[in-house]
XYZ file of C-alpha atoms in Angstrom:
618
model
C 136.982 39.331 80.836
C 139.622 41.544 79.090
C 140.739 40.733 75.813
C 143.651 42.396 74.281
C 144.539 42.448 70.125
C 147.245 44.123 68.024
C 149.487 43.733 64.970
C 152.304 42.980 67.027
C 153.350 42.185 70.421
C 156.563 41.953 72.333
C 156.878 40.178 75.825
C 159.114 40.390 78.364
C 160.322 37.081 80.230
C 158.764 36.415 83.419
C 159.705 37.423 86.680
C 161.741 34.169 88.144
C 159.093 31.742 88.907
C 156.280 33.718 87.160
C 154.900 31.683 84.382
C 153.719 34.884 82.467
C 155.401 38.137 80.856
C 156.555 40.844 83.101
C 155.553 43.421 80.511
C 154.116 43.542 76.564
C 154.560 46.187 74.593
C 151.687 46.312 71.774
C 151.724 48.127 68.341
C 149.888 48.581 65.355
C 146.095 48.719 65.727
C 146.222 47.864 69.297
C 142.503 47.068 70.559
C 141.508 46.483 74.238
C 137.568 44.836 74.358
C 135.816 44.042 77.693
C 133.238 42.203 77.879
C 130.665 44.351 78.668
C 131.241 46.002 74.572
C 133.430 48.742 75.690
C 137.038 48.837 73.080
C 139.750 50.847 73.446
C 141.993 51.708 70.453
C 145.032 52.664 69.914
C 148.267 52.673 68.104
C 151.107 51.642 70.634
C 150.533 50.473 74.131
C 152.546 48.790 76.791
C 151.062 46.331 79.463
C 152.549 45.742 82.342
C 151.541 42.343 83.878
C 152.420 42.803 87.495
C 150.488 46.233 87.968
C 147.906 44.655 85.419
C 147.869 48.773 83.809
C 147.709 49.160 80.254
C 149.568 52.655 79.318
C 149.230 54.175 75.518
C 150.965 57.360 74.807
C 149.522 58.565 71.517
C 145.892 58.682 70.667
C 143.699 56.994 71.827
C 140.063 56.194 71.474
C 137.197 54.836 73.627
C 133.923 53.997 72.297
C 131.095 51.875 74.716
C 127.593 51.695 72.652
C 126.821 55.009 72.086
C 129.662 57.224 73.646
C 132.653 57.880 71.821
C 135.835 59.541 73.703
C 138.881 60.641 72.271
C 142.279 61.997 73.768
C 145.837 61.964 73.831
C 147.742 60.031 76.295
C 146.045 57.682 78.885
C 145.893 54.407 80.187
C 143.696 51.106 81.636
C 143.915 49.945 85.065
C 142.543 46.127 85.211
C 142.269 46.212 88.750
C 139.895 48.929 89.126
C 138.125 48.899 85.703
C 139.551 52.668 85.063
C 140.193 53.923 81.679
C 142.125 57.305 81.519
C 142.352 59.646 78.825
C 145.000 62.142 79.578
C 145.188 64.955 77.422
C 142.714 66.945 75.187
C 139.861 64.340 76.255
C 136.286 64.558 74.291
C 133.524 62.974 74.581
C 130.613 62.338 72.076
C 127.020 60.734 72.876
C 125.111 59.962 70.241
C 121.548 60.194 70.502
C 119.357 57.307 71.391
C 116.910 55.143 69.421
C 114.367 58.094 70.194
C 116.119 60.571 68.597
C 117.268 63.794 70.407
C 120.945 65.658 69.880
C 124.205 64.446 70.553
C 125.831 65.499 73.850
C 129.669 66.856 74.004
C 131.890 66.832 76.844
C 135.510 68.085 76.886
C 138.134 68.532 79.455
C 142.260 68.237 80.061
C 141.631 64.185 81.138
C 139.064 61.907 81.104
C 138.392 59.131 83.786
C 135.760 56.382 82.839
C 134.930 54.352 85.782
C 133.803 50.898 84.018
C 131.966 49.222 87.154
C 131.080 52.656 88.639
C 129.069 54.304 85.681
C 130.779 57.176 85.837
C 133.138 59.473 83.574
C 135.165 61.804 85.538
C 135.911 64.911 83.152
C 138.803 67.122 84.806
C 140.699 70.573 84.527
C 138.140 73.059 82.342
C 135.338 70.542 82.162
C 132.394 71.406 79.470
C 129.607 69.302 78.737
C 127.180 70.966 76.121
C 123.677 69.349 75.599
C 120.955 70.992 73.272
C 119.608 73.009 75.889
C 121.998 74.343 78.316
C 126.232 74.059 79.125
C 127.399 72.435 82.104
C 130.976 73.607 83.177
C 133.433 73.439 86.179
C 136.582 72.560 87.607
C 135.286 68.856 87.159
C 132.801 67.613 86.225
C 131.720 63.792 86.863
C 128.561 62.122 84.934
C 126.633 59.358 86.508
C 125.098 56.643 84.168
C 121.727 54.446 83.989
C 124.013 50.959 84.713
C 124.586 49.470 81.736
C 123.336 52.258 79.279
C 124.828 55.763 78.265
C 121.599 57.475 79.787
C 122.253 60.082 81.900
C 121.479 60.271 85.436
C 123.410 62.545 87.352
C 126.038 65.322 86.842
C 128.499 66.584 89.628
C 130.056 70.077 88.795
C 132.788 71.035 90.827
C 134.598 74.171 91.306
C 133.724 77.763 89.267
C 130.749 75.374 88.335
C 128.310 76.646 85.944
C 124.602 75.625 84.029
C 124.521 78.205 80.860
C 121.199 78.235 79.330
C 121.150 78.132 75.509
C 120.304 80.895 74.112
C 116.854 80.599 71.996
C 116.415 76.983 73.145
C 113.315 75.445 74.211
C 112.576 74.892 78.052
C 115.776 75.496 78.887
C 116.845 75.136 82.749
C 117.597 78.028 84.806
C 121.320 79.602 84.940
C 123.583 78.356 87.814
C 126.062 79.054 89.179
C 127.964 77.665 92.633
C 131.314 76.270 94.171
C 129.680 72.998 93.347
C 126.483 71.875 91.465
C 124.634 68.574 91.456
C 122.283 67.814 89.030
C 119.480 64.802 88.507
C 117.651 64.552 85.343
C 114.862 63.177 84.381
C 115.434 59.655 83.211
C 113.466 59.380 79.772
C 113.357 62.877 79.207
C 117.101 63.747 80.415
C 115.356 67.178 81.160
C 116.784 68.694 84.592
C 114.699 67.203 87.493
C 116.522 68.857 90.589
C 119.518 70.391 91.187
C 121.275 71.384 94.624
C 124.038 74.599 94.232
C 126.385 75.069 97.014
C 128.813 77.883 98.171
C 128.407 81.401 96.507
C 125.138 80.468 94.830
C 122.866 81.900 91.785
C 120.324 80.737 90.219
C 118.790 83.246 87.092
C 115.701 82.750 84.808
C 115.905 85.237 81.549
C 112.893 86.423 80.897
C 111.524 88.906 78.103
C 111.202 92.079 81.050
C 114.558 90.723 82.575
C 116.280 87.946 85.095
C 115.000 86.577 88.315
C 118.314 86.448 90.327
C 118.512 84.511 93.594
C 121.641 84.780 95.232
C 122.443 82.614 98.610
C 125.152 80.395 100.137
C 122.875 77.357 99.447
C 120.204 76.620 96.672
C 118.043 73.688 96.128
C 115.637 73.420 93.452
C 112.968 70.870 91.646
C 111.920 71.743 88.120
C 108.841 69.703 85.752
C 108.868 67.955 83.199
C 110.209 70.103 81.197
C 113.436 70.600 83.457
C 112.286 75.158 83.226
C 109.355 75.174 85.329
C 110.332 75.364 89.279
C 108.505 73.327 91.477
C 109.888 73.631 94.684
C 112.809 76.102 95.161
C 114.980 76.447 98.876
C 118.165 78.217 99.480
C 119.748 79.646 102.762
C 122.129 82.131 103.830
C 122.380 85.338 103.232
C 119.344 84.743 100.592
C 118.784 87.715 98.365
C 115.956 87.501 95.290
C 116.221 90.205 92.375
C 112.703 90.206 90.763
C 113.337 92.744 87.335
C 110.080 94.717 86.551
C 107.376 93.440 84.233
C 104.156 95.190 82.884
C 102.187 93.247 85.546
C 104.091 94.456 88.594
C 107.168 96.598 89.506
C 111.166 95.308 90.418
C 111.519 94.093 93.948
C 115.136 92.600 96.027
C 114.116 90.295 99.173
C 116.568 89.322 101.562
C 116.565 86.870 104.328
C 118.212 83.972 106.445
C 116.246 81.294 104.327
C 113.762 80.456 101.481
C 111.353 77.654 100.640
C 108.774 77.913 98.140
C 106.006 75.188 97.019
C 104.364 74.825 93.860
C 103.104 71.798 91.369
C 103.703 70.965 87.730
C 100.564 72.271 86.378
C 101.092 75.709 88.254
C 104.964 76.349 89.056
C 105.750 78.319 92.442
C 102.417 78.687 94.677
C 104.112 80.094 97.480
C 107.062 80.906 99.010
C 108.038 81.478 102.899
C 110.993 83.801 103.302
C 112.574 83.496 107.237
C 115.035 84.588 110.063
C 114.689 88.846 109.530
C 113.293 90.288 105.827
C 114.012 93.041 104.213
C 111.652 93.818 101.307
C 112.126 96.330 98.545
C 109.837 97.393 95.611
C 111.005 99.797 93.081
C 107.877 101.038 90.997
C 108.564 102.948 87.760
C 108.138 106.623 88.134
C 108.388 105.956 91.705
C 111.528 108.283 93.613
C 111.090 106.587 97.096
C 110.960 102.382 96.854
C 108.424 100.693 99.163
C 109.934 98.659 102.147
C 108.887 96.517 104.263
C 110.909 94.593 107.315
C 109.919 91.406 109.141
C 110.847 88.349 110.682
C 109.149 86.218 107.900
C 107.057 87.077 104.479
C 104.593 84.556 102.542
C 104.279 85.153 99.355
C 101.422 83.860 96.991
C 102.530 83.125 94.042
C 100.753 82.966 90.380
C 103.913 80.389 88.751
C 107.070 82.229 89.839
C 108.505 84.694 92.030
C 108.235 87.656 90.632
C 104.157 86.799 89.906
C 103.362 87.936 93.701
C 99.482 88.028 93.859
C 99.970 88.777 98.242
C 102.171 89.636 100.420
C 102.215 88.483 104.027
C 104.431 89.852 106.196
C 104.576 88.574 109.420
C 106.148 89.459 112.997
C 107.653 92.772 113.845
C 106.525 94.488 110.520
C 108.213 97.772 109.310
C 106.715 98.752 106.261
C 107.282 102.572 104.473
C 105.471 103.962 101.035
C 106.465 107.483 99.971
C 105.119 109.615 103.475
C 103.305 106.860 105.185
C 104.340 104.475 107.589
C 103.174 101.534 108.883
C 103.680 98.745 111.638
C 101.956 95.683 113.086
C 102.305 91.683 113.637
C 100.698 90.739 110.468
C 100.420 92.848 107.369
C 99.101 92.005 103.988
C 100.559 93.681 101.032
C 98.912 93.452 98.171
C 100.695 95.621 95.082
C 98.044 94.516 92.221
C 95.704 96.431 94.297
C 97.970 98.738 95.920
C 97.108 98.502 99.318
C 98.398 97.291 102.581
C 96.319 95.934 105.289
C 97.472 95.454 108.857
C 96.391 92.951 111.371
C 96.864 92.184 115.263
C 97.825 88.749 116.313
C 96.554 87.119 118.959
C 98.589 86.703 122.301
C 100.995 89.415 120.278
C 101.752 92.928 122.218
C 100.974 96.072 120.254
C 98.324 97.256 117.562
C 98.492 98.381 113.934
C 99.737 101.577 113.390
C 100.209 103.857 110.927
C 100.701 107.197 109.820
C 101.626 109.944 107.020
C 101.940 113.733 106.451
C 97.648 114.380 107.133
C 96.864 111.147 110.116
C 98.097 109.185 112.286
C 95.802 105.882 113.247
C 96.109 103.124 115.587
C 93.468 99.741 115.028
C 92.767 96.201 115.568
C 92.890 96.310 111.417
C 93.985 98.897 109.121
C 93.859 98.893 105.888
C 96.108 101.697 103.685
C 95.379 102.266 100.407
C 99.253 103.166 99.284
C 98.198 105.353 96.001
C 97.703 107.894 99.183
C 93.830 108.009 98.506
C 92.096 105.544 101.443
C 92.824 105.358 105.129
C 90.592 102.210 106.983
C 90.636 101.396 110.159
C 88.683 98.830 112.408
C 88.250 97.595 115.953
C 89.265 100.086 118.724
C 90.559 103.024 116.325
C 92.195 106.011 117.520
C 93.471 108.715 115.283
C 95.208 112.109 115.304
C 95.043 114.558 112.585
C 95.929 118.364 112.209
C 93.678 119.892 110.324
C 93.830 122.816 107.346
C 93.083 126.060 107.570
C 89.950 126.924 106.059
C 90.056 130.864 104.994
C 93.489 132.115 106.391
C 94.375 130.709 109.823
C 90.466 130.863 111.054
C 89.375 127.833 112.552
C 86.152 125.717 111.958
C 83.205 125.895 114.792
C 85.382 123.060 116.617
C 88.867 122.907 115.571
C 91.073 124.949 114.957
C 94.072 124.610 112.340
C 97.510 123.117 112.935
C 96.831 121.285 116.423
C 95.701 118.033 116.978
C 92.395 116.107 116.814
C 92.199 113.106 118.364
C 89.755 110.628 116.767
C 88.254 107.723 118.435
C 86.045 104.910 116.867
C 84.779 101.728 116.389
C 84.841 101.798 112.458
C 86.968 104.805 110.469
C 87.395 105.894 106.740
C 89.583 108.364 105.050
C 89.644 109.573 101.322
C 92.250 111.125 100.678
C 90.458 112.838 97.007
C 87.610 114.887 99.058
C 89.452 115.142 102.445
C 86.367 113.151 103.652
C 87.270 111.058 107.350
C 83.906 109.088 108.578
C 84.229 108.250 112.034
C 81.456 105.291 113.201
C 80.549 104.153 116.543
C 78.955 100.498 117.200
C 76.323 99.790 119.647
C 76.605 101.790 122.267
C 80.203 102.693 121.839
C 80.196 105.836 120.142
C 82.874 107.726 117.598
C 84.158 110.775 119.424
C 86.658 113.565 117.799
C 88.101 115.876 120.012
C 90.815 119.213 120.668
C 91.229 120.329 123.603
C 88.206 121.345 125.107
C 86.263 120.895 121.944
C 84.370 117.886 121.006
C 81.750 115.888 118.996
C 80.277 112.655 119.578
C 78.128 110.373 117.591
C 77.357 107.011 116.259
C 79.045 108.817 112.903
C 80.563 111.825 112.594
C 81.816 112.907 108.930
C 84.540 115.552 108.717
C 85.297 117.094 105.648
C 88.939 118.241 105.835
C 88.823 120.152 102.064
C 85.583 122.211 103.005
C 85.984 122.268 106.921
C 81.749 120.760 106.913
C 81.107 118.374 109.687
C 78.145 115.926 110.261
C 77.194 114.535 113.036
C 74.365 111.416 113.613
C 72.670 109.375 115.980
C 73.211 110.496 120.004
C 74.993 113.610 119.329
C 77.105 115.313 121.753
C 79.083 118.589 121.473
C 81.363 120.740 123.244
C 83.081 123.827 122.322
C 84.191 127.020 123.637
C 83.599 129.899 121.540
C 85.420 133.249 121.771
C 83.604 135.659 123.801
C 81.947 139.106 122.303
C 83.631 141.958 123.940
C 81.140 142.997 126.278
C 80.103 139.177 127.529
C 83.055 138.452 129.647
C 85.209 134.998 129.510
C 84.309 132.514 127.240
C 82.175 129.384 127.857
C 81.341 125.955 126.506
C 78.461 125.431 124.464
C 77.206 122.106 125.462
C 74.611 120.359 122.998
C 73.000 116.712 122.729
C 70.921 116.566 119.535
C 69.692 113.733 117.296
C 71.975 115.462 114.219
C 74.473 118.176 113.819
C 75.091 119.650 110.693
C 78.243 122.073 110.453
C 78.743 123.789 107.326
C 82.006 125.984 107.321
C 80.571 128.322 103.729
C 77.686 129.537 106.265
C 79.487 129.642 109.652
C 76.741 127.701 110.991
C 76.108 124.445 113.179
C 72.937 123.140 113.149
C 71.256 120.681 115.747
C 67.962 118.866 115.183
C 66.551 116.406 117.983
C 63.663 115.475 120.008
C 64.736 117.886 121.545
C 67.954 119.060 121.090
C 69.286 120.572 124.461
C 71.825 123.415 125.013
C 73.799 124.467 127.933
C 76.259 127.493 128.053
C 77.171 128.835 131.731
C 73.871 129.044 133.740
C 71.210 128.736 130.923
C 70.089 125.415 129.701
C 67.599 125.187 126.438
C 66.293 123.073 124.691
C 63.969 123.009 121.188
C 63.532 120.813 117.968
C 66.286 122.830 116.005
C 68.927 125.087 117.348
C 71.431 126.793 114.743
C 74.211 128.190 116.178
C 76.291 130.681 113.604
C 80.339 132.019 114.043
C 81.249 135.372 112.913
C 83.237 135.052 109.552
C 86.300 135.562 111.212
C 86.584 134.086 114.878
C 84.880 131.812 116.794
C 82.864 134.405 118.605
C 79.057 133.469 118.178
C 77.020 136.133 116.331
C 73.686 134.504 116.580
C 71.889 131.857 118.399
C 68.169 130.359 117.034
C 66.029 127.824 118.603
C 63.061 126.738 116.683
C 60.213 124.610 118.170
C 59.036 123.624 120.954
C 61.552 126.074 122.505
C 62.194 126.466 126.287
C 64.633 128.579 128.347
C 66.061 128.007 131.825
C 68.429 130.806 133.531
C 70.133 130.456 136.677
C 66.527 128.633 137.790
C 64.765 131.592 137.607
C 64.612 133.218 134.403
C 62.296 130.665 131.781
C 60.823 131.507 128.570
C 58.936 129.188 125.910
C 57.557 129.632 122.695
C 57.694 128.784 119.010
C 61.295 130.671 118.153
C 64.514 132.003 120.744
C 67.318 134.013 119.121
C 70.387 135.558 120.998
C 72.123 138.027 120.490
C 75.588 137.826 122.112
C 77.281 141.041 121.778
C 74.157 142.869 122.851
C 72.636 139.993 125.193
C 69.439 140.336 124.236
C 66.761 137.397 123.606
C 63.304 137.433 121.274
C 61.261 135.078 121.979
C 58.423 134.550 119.434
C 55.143 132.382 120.004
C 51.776 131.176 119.879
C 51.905 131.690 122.873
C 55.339 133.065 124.208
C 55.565 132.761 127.726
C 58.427 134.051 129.920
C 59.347 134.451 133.368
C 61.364 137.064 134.833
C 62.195 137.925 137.990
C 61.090 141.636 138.957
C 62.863 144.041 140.515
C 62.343 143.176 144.276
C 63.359 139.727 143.215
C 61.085 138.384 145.021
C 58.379 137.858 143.065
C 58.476 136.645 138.890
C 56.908 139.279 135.946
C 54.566 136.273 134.245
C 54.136 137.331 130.582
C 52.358 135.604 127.855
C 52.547 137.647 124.189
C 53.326 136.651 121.241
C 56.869 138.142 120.899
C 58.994 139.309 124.558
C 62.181 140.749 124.178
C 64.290 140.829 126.987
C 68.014 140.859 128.063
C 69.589 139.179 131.905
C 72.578 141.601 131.779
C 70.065 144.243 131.905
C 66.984 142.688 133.247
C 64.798 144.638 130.714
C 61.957 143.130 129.332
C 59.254 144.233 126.682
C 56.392 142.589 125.191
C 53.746 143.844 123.300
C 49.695 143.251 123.956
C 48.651 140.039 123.332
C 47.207 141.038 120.018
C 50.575 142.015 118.926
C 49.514 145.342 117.327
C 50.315 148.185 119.811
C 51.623 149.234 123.026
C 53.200 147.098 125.882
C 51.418 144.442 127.744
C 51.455 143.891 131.576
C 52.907 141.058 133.362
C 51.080 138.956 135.767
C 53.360 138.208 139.208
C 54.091 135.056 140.229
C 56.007 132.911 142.465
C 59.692 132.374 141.252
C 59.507 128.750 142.199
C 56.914 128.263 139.781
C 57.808 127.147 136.649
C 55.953 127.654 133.419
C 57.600 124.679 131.871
């Protein structure tokens, strides 16, 4: 099937009993056709009939439809359908009935493998096509059989894919110890491609290049042979993601990497595995954002570096200028700045996190990373130190610089107003609490700017107050009240209720509204006022009700103020109760003093009645 022309040909006689040449040397226009339309031209050329190779030391040329190759040096072996070009080898396809540009390949030697479809390009291999540059060590190009299509390219050694600059869907930049490439058969557009051993693969874009960096790369593209499809790589994976007005730079590192996408969309989603480290590097930003786990799922809007969420799951570290964070399952979403952290079930451990201001622990927390929003959900428990108000004076319940322990059901933070709302739910209420000081409600609001608290719905309190300095040691005002209304400005804590009751020491009270107000500079109570429906109880004996109680602490004494006002005071025997019923008493138990004027209230001092002790005028 191998026909051989030239001007002039010389043979050598026969080996004994051969009945053909042992060798031929050709000249002049010396032309070597298969039958399959490949010709090989040259000037001079010697065959040698018993290794059946054809050896041509000047130039030579091959050309097979629409591939021409030209060299210096080379030869054909018959037996294995091999044609070699030597030296200088280059290789031109011309484009196709469908148009499109011509293709150029160059190297040191060429081999053409006839029955193989394959052209072996070695030592410096290039191959340039309109859109990109293959290049390598070698370099070997797999045909459509029987057409000069190409199918598949092999790049071997200091292999590279150089985008061209300017052109249109070009493929992404490679780069690997070896690169295999499939195009797309009608389009010739890159289809996949498969990078191994010191691996990169970089898209240019107009904000900078997406860099991924691994031992091992695999990647799918459209069409078009740009858009990625379907990207792995493993080993020592590291992704550079440059900055773009939508979002800032990021690096992600990991064991492996295997993102999904479609045609229509690109990249959907991508899994990084086997420990992550994640860094963000937002401009104007000092500190980057971190975050550490064993895996992170991205979601993807066409590419990497469009990340619309972040999942990051097991064993999450994650930092943000002061605040840290931790939990199986966090959700990191930078278009919206804000972090949200999740238990998992049959996981150990709960969210945490914390900063310069709170510390909070949740079934779900969710961190708004600007430094403006602290949620929490589900079991939350928080500690915070709060400011001093005026100097280093306290509020009614806590004081400055020690902790407050939070505890609720729901919890909200804004950072802007200093505003934490603490919520209870059902009959779980929110509790905050130092030391021996505490509130608790269905939802307490603390103001951390203005030192106000609010209180709603069950209301419970406890706190000591400093003692005035003739009273003795200090003891706990303990109050349960529909609503409790502390305002720091006024020094005053207000309970309303049906009733609200009050117990400090031996006395127990209760009324509609009791307002409780601080000196300006302690936490020594100046004043104490109960308004409606008031009543008194002292040590079991001592009552008094009426319309309006206040108490003085420093002096001890108590007005009571009604329509009627009724008290009950033991006398001086006490044996007996003084029964009184006035419209104003003022009396005082360190003492045991007690005035009252006549019932008409306009002069002089009325007389008590006696009665038992055990009776009570409740």
């Amino acid at each position: 099937g191998v026909t051989i022309t030239a001007g002039e040909a010389i043979a050598e006689a026969p080996q004994p009993g051969a009945d053909r040449p042992r060798a031929v040397d050709l000249s002049e226009r010396v032309r070597v056709t298969t039958e399959d339309g490949l010709e090989l031209l040259t000037e001079l050329a010697r065959y040698d009939g018993t290794a059946g190779i054809v050896t041509m030391p000047g130039d030579v040329t091959i050309v097979k439809g629409r591939l021409t190759a030209t060299g210096v040096g080379g030869y054909y072996d018959r037996t294995q359908e091999l044609f070699k070009i030597e030296n200088q080898a280059h290789a031109v396809i011309a484009p196709g009935a469908e148009g499109g540009a011509p293709i150029d390949a160059s190297a040191q030697t060429m081999t053409m493998a006839r029955l193989e479809h394959f052209i072996r390009l070695e030592e410096n291999a290039r191959i340039t096509r309109p859109t990109e540059v293959f290049a390598a060590n070698t370099a070997t190009i797999y045909f459509v059989e029987a057409t000069e299509e190409l199918q598949l390219v092999d790049l071997t050694g200091s292999a590279t894919v150089t985008p061209v600059a300017g052109a249109t869907n070009a493929p992404p930049g490679m780069r690997g110890d070896t690169i295999t490439l499939t195009l797309h058969p009608d389009s010739h557009a890159l289809k996949q491609a498969t990078l191994t051993g010191n691996a990169r693969l970089s898209q240019a874009e107009a904000g900078g290049t997406r860099i991924i960096d691994a031992g091992w790369i695999d990647l799918a593209t459209g069409a078009d042979g740009r858009t990625l499809t379907g990207l792995r790589a493993r080993q020592d994976v590291q992704v550079e993601l440059p900055a773009t007005p939508e979002g800032p730079g990021r690096t992600i590192q990991s064991s492996t990497l295997v993102a999904t996408g479609s045609e229509a969309h690109g990249l959907e989603r991508a899994r990084f595995d086997g420990g992550v480290d994640f860094v963000e590097r937002a401009a104007g930003e000092a500190t980057p954002r971190t975050g550490r786990s064993r895996a992170l799922v991205l979601t993807l809007g066409g590419s990497l570096d469009s990340i619309e969420d972040s999942e990051f799951l097991d064993h999450v570290q994650f930092a943000s200028g002061d605040t840290t964070a931790a939990a199986e399952r966090a959700v990191y979403s930078a278009g919206h700045d804000r972090l949200v952290l999740h238990t998992v079930a049959g996981r150990p451990g709960v969210p945490h996190a914390t900063n310069d201001r709170l510390t909070i622990d949740a079934q779900t927390i969710t961190l708004g990373l600007a430094g403006d929003e602290v949620s929490g959900s589900g079991n939350v428990r928080t500690q915070s130190i709060p400011d001093a108000g005026d100097g280093d004076r306290g509020t009614a319940f806590f004081e400055p610089g020690r902790v407050v322990l939070g505890i609720a059901e729901d919890f909200h933070f804004l950072e802007r107003d200093g505003t934490a709302t603490y919520t209870g739910r059902g009959a779980t209420p929110a509790r905050l609490q130092q030391d021996e000081n505490e509130v608790v409600g269905l939802t307490i609001v603390l103001d951390d700017a203005s030192g106000d608290l609010t209180a709603t719905g069950d209301v419970e309190s406890v706190f000591v107050v400093e003692p005035a300095e003739a009273v003795g040691p200090a003891a706990p005002y303990r109050t349960r009240a529909d609503t409790l209304e502390y305002r720091e400005s006024q020094r005053t804590a207000t309970y309303t209720g049906t009733p609200v009751t009050l117990q400090s020491g031996e006395a127990e009270t209760e009324a509609a509204r009791i307002v409780i107000t601080l000196s300006a500079k302690t936490r020594e109570v100046e004043r104490v006022e109960w308004q409606g429906r008031v009543y008194m109880l002292f040590e079991q004996q001592y009552e008094a009700k009426g319309d309006r109680l206040t108490y003085d602490p420093a002096s001890g004494a108590y007005i009571l103020e009604g329509r009627p006002a009724i008290t009950k005071l033991p006398d001086d025997s006490g044996a007996q109760c003084a029964k009184a019923i006035g419209l104003k008493t003022t009396f005082n138990r360190r003492t045991g003093e007690a005035t009252w004027p006549a019932r008409d209230n306009t002069r002089g001092s009325g007389s008590s009645t006696q009665t038992p002790c055990t009776a009570s005028i409740r």
